[in-house]
mmCIF file of C-alpha atoms and ligand atoms in Angstrom:
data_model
loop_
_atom_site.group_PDB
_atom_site.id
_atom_site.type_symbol
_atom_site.label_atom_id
_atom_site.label_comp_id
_atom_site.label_asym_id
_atom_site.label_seq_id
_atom_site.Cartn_x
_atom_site.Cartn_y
_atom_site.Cartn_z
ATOM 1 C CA UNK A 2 -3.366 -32.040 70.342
ATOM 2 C CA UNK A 3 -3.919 -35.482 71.964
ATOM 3 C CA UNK A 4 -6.016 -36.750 74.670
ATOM 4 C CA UNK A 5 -3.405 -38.207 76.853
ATOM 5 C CA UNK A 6 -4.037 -41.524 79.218
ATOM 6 C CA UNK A 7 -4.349 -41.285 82.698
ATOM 7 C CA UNK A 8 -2.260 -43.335 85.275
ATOM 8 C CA UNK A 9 -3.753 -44.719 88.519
ATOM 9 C CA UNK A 10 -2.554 -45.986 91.626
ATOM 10 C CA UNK A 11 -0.284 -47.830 92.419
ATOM 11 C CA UNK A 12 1.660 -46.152 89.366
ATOM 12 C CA UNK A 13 5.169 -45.020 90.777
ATOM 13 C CA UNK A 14 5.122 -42.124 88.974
ATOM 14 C CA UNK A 15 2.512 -40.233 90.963
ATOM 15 C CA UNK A 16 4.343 -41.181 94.859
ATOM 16 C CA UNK A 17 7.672 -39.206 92.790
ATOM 17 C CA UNK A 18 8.538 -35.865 93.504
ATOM 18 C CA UNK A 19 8.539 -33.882 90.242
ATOM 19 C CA UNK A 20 11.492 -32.396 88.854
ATOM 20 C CA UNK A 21 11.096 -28.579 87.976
ATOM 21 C CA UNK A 22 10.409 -27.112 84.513
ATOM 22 C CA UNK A 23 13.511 -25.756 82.998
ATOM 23 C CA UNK A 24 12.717 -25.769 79.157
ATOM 24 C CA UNK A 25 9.672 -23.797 77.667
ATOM 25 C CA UNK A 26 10.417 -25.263 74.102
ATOM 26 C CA UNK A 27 8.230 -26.927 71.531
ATOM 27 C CA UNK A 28 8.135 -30.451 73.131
ATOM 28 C CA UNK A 29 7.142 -28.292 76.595
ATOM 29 C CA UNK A 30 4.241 -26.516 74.766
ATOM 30 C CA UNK A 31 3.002 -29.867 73.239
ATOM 31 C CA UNK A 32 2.472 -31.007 76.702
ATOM 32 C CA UNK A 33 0.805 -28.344 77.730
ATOM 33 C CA UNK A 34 -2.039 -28.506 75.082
ATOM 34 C CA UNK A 35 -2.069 -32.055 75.802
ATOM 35 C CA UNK A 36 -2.848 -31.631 79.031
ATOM 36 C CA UNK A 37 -5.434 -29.302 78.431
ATOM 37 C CA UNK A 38 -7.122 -31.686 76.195
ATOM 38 C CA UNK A 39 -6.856 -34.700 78.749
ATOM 39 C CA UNK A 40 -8.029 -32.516 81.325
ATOM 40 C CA UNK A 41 -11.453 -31.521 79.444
ATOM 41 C CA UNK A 42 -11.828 -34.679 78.207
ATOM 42 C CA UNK A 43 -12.152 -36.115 81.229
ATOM 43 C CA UNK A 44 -13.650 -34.163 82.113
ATOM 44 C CA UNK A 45 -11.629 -32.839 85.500
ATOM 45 C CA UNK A 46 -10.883 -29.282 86.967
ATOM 46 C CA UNK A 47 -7.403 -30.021 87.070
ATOM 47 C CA UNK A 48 -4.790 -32.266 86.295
ATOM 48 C CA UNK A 49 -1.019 -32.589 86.884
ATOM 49 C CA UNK A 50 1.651 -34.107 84.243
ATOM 50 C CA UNK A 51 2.461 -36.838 86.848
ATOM 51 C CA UNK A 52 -1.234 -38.132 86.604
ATOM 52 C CA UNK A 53 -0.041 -38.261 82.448
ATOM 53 C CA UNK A 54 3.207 -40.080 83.392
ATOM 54 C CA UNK A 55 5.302 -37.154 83.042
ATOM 55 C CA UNK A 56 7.546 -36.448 86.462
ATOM 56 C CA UNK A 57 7.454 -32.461 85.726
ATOM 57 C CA UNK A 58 6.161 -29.822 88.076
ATOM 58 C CA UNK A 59 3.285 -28.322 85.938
ATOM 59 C CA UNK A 60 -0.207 -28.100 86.698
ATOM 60 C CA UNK A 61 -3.347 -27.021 84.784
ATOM 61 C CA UNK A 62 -6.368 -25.935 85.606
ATOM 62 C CA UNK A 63 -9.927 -25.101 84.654
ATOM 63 C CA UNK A 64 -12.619 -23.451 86.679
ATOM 64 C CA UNK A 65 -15.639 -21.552 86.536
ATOM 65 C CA UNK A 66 -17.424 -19.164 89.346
ATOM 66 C CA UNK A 67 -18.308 -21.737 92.322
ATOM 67 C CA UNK A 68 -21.491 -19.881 92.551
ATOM 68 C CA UNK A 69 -22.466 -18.478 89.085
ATOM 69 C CA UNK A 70 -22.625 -21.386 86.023
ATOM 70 C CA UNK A 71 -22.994 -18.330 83.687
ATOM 71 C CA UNK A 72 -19.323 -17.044 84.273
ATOM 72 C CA UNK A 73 -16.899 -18.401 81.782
ATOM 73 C CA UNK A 74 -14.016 -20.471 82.835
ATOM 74 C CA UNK A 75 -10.785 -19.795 83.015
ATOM 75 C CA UNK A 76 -7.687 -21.541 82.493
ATOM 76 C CA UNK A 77 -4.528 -21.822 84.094
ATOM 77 C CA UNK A 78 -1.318 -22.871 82.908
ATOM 78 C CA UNK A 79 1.615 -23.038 86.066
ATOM 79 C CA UNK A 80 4.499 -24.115 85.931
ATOM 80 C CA UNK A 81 6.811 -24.755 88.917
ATOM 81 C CA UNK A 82 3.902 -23.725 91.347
ATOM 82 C CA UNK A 83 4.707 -22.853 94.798
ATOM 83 C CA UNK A 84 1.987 -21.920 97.586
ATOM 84 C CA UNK A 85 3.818 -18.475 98.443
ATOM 85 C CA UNK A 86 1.078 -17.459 100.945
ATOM 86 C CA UNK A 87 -1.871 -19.338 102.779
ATOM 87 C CA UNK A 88 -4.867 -18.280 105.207
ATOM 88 C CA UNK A 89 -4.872 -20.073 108.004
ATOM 89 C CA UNK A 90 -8.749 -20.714 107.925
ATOM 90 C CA UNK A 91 -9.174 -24.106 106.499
ATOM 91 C CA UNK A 92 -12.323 -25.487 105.028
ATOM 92 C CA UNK A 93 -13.005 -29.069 104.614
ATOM 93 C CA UNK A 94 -14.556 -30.549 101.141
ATOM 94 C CA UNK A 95 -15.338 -33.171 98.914
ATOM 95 C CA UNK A 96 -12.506 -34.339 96.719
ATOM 96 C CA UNK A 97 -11.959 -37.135 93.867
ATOM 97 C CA UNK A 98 -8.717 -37.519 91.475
ATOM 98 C CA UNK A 99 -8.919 -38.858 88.331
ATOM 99 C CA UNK A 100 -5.931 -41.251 89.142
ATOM 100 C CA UNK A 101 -7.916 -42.703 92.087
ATOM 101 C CA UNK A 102 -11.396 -43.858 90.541
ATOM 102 C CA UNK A 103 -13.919 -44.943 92.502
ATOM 103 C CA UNK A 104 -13.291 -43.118 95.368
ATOM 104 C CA UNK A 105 -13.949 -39.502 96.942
ATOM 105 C CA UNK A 106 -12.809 -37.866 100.311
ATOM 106 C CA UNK A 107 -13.145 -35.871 102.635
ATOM 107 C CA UNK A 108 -9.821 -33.398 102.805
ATOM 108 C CA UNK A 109 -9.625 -29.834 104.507
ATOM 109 C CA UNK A 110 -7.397 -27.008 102.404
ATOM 110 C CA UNK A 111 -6.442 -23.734 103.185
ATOM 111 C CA UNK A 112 -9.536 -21.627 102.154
ATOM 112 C CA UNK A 113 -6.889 -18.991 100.352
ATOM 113 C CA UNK A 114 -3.614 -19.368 98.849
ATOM 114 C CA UNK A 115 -1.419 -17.667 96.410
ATOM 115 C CA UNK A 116 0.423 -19.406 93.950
ATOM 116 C CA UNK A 117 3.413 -18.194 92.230
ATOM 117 C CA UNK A 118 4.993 -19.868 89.459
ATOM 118 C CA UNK A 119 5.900 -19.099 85.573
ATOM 119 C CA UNK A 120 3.701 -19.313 82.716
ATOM 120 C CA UNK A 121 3.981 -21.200 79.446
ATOM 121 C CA UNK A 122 6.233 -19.230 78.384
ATOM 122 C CA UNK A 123 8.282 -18.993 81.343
ATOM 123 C CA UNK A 124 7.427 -15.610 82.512
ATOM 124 C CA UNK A 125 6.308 -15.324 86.236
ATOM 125 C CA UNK A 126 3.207 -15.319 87.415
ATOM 126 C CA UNK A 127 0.681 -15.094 90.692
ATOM 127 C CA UNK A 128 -2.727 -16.218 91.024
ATOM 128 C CA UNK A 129 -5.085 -15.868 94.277
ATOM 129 C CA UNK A 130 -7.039 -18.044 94.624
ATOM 130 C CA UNK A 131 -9.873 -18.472 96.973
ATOM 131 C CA UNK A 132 -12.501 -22.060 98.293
ATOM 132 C CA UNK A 133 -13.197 -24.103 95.348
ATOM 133 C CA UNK A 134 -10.613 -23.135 93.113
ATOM 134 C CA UNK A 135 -7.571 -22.708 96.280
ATOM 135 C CA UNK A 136 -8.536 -26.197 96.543
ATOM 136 C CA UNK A 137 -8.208 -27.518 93.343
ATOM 137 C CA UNK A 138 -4.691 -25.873 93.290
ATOM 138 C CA UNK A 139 -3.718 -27.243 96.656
ATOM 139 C CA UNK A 140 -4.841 -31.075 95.257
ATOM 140 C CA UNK A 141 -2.673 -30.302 91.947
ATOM 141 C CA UNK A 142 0.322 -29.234 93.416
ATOM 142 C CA UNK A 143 0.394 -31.934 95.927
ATOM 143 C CA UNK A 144 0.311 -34.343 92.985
ATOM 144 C CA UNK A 145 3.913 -32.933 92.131
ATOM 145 C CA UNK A 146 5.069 -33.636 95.336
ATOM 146 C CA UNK A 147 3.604 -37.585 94.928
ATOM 147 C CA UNK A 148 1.025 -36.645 97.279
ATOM 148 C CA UNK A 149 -2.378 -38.401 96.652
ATOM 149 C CA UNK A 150 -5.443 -36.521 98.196
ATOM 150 C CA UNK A 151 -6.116 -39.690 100.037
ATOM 151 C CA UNK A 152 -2.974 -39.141 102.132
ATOM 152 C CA UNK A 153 -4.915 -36.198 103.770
ATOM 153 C CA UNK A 154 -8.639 -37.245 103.610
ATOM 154 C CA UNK A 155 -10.199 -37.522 107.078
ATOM 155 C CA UNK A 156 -12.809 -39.064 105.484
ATOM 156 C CA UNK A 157 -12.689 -41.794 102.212
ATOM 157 C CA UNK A 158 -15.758 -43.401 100.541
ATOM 158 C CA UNK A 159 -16.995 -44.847 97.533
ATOM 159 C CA UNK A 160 -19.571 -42.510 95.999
ATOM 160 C CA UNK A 161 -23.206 -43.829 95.409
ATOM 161 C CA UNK A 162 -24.062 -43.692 91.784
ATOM 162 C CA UNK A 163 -26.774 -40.785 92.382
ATOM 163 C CA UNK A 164 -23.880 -39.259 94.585
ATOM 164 C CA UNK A 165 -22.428 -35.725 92.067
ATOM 165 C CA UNK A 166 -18.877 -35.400 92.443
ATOM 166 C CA UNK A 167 -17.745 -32.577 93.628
ATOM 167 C CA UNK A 168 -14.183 -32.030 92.342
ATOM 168 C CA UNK A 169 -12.543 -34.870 90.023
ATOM 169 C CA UNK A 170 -9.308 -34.076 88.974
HETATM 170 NI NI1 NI B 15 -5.838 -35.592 91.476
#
């Protein structure tokens, strides 16, 4: 595994709309644990192969109980995610991206979603999810769409050094 670098604006790569996964093959899975490894590294709660220079549409993601530190993360591997369903309650939050540093926002999600999309291997899958980590989904797959959370902030700042981050990914 390799800790990947991380592209930042103005990079073309993250205003392109990712093309879909077709092949779950060695080079594929490679990627994947890459990503993982960038991700952590970091560290972030997310990250999406455009933000790693790769035009695909696959996402991962890493997050714990919003509310309770002592419940173990869990990780998610999607590929070709698609928003199937979302509530029509919207929350807004704090959000940061590791491809724009130095700044966070202020961007309102859908507060629940479901995500459908295949797995590493290429079987489908579904995942609820629900406030912190709908959000972090809903900021990854825009990525793959070359959609910066800035695009949608009502709000954008730089953070005060004391400031804690909410979300970086
Ligand atoms: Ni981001």
């Amino acid at each position: 595994m390799a800790v990947l670098e991380i592209v930042t604006i103005p990079d073309a790569v993250l205003r392109r709309k990712a093309r879909k996964v077709t092949a779950f093959d060695k080079e594929f899975q490679i990627l994947v644990d890459d990503m993982v490894e960038t991700m952590r590294a970091a560290p972030g709660v997310g990250l999406a192969a455009p933000q790693v220079g790769v035009s695909l549409r696959l996402i991962v993601v890493e997050f714990g109980d919003e509310e309770d530190e002592e419940v173990p993360k869990k990780l998610y591997i999607v590929a070709n995610p698609e928003i199937a369903l979302a509530s029509e309650d919207k929350v807004k939050g704090i959000e940061a991206c590791l491809s724009v540093p130095g700044l966070v926002g202020e961007v309102e999600r859908h507060n629940y979603i479901m995500v459908k999309g295949l797995n590493r291997q290429g079987k489908p899958i579904k995942v609820k999810a629900e406030g912190w980590l709908a959000r972090i989904f809903q900021h990854e797959i825009d990525h793959l769409d070359g959609i910066l959370y800035t695009d949608r902030a009502t709000r954008i700042w730089q953070p005060k050094e004391d400031e804690e981050l909410a979300l970086a990914d």
